[in-house]
mmCIF file of C-alpha atoms and ligand atoms in Angstrom:
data_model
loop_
_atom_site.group_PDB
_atom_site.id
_atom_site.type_symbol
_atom_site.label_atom_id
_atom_site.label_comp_id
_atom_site.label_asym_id
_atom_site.label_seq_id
_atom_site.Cartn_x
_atom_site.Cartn_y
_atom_site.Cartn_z
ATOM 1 C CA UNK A 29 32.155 -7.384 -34.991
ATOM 2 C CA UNK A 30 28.952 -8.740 -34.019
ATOM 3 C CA UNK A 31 27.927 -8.204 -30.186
ATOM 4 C CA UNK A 32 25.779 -10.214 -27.938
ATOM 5 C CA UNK A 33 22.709 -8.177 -26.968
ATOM 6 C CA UNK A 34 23.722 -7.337 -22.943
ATOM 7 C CA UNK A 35 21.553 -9.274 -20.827
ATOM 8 C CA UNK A 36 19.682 -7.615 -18.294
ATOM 9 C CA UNK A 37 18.700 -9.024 -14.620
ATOM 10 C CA UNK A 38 15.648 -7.145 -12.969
ATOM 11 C CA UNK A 39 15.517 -7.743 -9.153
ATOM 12 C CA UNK A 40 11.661 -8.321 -8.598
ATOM 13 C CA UNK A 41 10.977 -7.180 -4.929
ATOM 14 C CA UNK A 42 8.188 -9.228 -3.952
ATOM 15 C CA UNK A 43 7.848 -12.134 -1.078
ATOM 16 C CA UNK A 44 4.946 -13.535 -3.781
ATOM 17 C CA UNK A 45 6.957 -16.909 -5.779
ATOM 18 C CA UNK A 46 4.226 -16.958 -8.726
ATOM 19 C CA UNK A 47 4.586 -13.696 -9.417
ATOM 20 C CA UNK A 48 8.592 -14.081 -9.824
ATOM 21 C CA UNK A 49 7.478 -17.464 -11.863
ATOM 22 C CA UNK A 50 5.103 -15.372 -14.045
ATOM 23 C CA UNK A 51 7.257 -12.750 -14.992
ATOM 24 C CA UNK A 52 10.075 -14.769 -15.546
ATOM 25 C CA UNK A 53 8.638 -17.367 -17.383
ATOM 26 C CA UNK A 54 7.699 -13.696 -19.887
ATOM 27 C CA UNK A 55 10.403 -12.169 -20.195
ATOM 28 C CA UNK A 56 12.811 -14.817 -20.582
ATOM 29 C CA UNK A 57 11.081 -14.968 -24.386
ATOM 30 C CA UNK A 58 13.068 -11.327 -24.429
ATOM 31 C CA UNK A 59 16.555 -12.382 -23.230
ATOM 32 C CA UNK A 60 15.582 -10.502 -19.568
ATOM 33 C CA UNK A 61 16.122 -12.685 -16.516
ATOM 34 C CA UNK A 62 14.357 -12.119 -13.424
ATOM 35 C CA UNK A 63 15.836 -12.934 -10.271
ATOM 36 C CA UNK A 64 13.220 -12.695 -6.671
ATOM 37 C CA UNK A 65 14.637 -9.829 -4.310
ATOM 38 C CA UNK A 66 14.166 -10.550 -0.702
ATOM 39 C CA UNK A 67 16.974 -7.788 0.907
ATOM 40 C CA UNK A 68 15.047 -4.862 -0.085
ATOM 41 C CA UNK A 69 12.346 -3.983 2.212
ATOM 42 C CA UNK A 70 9.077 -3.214 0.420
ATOM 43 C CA UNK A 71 7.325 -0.461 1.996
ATOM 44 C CA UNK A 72 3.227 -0.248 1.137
ATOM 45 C CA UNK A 73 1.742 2.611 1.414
ATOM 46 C CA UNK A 74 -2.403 2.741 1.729
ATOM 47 C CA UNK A 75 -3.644 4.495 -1.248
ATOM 48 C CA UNK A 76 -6.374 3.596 -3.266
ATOM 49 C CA UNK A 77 -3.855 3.619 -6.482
ATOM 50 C CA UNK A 78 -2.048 0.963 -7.660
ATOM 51 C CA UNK A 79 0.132 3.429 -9.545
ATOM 52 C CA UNK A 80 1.303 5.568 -6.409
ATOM 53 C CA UNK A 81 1.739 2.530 -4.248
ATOM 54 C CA UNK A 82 4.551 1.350 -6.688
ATOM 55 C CA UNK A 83 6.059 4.580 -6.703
ATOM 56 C CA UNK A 84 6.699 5.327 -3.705
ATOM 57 C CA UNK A 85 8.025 1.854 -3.136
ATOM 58 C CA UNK A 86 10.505 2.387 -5.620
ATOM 59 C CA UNK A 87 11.380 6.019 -4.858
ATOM 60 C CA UNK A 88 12.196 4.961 -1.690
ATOM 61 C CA UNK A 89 15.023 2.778 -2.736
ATOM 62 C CA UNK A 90 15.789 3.578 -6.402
ATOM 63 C CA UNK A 91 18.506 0.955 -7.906
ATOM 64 C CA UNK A 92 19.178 0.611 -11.436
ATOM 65 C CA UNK A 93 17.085 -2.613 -12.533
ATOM 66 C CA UNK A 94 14.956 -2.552 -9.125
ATOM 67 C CA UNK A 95 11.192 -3.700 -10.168
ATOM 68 C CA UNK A 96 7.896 -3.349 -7.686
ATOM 69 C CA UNK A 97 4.531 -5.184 -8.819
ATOM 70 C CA UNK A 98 1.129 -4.668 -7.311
ATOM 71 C CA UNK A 99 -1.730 -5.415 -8.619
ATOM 72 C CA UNK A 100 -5.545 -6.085 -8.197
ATOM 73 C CA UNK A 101 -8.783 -7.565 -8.246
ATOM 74 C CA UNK A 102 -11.800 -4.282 -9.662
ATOM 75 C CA UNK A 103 -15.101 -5.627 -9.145
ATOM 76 C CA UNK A 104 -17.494 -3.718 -10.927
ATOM 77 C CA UNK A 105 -20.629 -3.847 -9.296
ATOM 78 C CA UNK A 106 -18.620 -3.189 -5.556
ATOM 79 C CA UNK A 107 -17.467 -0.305 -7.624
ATOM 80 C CA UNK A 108 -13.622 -1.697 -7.427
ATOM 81 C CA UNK A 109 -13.608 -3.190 -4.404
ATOM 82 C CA UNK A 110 -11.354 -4.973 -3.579
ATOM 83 C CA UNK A 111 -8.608 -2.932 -5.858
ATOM 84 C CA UNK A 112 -5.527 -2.610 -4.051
ATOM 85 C CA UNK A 113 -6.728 -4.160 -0.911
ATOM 86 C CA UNK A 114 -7.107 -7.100 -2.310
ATOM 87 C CA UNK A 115 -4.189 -9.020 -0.363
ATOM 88 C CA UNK A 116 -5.721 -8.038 2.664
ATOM 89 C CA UNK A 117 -9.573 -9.369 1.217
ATOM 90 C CA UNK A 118 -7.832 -12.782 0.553
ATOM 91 C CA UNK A 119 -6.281 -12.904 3.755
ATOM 92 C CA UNK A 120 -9.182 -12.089 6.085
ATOM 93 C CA UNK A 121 -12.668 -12.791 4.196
ATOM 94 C CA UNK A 122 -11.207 -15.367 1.021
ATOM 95 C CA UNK A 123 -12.392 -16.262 -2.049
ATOM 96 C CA UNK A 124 -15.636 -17.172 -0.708
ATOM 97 C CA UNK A 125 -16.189 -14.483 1.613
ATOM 98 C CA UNK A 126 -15.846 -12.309 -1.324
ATOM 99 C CA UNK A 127 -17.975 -14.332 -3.707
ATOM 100 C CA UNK A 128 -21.177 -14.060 -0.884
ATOM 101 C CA UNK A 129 -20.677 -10.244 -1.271
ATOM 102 C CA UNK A 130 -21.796 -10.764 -4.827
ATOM 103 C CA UNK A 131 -24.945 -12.218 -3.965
ATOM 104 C CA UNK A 132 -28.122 -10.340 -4.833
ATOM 105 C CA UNK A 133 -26.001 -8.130 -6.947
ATOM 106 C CA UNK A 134 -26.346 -7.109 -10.848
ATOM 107 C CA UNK A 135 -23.250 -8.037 -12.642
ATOM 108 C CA UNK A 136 -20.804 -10.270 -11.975
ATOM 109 C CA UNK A 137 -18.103 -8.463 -14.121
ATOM 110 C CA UNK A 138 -14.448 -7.711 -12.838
ATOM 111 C CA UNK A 139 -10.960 -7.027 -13.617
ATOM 112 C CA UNK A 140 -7.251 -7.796 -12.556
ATOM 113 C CA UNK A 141 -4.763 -4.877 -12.767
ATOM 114 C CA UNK A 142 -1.100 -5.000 -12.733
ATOM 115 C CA UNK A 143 1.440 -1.846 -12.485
ATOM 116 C CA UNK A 144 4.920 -2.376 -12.703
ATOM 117 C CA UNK A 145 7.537 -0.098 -11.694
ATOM 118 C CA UNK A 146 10.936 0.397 -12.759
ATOM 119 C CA UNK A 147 13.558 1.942 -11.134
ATOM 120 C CA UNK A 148 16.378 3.517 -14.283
ATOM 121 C CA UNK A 149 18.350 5.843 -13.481
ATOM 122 C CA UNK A 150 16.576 7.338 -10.493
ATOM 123 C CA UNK A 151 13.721 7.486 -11.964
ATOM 124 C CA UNK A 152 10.658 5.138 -11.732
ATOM 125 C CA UNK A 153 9.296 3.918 -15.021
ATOM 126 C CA UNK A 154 5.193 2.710 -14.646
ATOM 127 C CA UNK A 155 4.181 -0.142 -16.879
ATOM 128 C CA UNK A 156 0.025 -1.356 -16.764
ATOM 129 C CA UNK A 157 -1.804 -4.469 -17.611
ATOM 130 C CA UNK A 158 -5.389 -4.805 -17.121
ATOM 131 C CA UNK A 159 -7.215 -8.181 -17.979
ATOM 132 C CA UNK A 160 -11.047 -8.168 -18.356
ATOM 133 C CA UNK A 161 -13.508 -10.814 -17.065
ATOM 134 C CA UNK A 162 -16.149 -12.256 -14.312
ATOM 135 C CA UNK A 163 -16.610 -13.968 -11.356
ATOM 136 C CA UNK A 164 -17.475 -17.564 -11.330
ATOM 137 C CA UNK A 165 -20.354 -18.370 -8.887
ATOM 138 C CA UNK A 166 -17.973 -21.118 -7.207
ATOM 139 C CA UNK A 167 -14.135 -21.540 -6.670
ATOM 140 C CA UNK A 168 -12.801 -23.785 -9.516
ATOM 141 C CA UNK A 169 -9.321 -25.546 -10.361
ATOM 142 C CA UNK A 170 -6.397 -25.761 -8.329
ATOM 143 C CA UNK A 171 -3.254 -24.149 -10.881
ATOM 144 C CA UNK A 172 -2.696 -20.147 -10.092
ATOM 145 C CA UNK A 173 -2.495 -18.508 -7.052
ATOM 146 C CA UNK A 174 -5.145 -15.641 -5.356
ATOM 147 C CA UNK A 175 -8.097 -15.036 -6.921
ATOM 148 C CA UNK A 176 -7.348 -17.428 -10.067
ATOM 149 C CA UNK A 177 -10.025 -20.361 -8.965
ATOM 150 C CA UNK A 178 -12.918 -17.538 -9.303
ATOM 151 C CA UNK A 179 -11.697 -15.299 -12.001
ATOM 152 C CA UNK A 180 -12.932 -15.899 -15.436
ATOM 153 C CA UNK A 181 -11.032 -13.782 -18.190
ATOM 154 C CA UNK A 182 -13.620 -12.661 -21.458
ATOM 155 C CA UNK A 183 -13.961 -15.155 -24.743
ATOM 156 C CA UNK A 184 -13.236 -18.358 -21.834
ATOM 157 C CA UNK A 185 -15.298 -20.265 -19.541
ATOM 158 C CA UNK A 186 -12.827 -21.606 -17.498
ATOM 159 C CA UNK A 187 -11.131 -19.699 -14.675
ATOM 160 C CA UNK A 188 -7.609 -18.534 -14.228
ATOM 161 C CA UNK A 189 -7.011 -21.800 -11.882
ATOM 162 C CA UNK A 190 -8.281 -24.294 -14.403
ATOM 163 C CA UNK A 191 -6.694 -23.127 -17.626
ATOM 164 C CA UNK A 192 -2.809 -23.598 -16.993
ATOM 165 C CA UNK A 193 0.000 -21.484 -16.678
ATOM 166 C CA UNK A 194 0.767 -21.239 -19.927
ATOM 167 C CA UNK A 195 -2.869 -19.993 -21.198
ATOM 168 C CA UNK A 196 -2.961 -17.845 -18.175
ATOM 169 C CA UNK A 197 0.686 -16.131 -19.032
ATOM 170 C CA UNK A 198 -0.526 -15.039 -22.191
ATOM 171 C CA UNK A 199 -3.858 -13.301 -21.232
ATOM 172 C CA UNK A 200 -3.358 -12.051 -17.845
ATOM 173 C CA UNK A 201 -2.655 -8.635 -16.861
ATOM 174 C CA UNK A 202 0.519 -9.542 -15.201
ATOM 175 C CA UNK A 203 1.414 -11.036 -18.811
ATOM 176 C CA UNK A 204 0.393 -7.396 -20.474
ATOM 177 C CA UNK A 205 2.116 -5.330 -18.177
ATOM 178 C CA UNK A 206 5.842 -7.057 -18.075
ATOM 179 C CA UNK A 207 5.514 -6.935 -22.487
ATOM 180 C CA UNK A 208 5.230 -3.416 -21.993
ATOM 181 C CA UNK A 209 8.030 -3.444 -19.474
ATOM 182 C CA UNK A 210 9.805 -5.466 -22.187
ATOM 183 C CA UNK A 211 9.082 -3.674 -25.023
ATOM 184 C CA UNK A 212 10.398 -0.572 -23.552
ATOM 185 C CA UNK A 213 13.548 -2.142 -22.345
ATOM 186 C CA UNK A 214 14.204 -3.590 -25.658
ATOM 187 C CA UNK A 215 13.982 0.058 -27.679
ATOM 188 C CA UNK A 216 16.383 1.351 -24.359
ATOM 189 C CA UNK A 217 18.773 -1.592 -25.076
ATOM 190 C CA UNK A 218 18.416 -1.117 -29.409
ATOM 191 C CA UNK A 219 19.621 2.633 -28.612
ATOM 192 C CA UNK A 220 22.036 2.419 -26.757
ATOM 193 C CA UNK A 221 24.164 -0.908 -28.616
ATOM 194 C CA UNK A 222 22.918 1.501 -31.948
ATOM 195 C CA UNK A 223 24.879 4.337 -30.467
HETATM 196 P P1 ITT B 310 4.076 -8.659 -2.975
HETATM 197 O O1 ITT B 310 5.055 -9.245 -2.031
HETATM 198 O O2 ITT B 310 4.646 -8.436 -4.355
HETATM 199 O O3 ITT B 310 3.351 -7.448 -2.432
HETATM 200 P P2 ITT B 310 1.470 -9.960 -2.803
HETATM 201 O O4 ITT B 310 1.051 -11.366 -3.024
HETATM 202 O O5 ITT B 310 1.279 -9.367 -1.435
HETATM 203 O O6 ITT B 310 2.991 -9.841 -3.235
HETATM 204 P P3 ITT B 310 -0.028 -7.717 -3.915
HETATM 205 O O7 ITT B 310 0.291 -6.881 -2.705
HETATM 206 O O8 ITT B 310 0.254 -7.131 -5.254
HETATM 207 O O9 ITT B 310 0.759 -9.128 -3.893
HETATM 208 O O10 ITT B 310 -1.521 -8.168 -3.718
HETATM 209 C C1 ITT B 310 -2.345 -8.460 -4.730
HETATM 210 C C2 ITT B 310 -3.262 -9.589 -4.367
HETATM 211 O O11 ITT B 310 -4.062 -9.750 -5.552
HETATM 212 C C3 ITT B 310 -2.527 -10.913 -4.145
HETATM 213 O O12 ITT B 310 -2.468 -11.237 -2.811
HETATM 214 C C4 ITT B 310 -3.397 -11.926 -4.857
HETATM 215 O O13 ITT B 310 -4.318 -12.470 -3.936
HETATM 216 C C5 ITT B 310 -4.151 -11.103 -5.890
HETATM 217 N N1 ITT B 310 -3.556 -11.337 -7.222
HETATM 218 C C6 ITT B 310 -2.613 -10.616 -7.856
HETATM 219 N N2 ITT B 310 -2.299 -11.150 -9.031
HETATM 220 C C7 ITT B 310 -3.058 -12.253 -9.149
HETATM 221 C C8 ITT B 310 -3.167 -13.252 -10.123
HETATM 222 O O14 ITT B 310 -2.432 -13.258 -11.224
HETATM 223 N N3 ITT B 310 -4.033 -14.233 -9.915
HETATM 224 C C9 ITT B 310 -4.787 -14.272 -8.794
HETATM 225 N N4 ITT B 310 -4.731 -13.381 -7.807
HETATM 226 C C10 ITT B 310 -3.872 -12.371 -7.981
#
């Protein structure tokens, strides 16, 4: 008899609408719906690591199917800054604040990081995306969300905010981290229906 694969809903905690947009709009290519999760309270720790930030706001709460983004802006010549405070730089200095921090200096290289936790049978599963790039010298286009009007990702010249969301999806470090969350979900899945 043949069976359907068993379709799997993730509940993204987040209060962030592209993000739920972005990762559905990837994993739906693997049969995996995503559905946003407002009822769970997402506790944020300060740490300077993306990694333990997701953990312990998974560990915290720790349901089957339970998934906890954050992610990043790494500018190389502030030596990372803004990194995981980079909700908080958007909120208080913005895109341009950050950009006049750049003035005078070297390099104008950066990157976005993404870790995404998953909560499986009490235990929380770490999936990474990184996406290489620079800094434009002005805010341009008006798609994305965040940093996308001043991010340029290598082998483009236009930014994150000009390019679409269907370039963007396939290049950005959100993108790179939910196929490895996908990829790992799909060998779980081929195991178990091989069993
Ligand atoms: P949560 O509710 O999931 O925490 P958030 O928007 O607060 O959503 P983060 O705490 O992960 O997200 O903060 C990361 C910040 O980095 C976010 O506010 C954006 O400004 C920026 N960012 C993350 N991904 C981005 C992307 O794909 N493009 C542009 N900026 C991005």
């Amino acid at each position: 008899m043949n069976q359907e694969p068993a379709m799997i809903t993730l509940r993204f905690v987040t209060r962030n609408q592209h993000k739920v947009k972005e990762a559905s709009s990837i994993l739906s290519r693997y049969g995996i719906n995503v559905v946003m999760e407002n009822s769970v309270n997402k506790v944020e720790i300060q740490s300077d690591s993306l990694e333990d930030i997701v953990t312990y706001a998974l560990k915290l709460n720790c349901i089957n199917w339970l998934v906890v983004e954050d992610d990043g802006l790494f500018v190389d010549s502030l030596n990372g800054f803004p990194g995981p405070y980079s909700e908080y730089v958007y909120r208080t200095i913005g895109l341009r604040g950050l950009l006049r921090l750049l003035q005078g200096s070297e390099g104008r290289n950066a990157y976005f990081k993404s870790v995404v936790g998953l909560c499986i049978n009490n235990e929380v599963k770490l999936f990474t995306g990184i996406v290489k790039g620079k800094l434009s010298e002005e805010p341009r286009g008006s798609g994305g969300f965040g940093y996308d009007p001043v991010f340029i990702p290598d082998g483009y010249d236009l930014t994150f905010a000009e390019m679409g969301e269907e370039l963007k999806n396939k290049l950005s470090h959100r993108s790179r981290a939910f196929n490895n969350l996908a990829g790992y979900l799909t060998r779980i899945l081929d195991s178990i229906q091989g069993a």
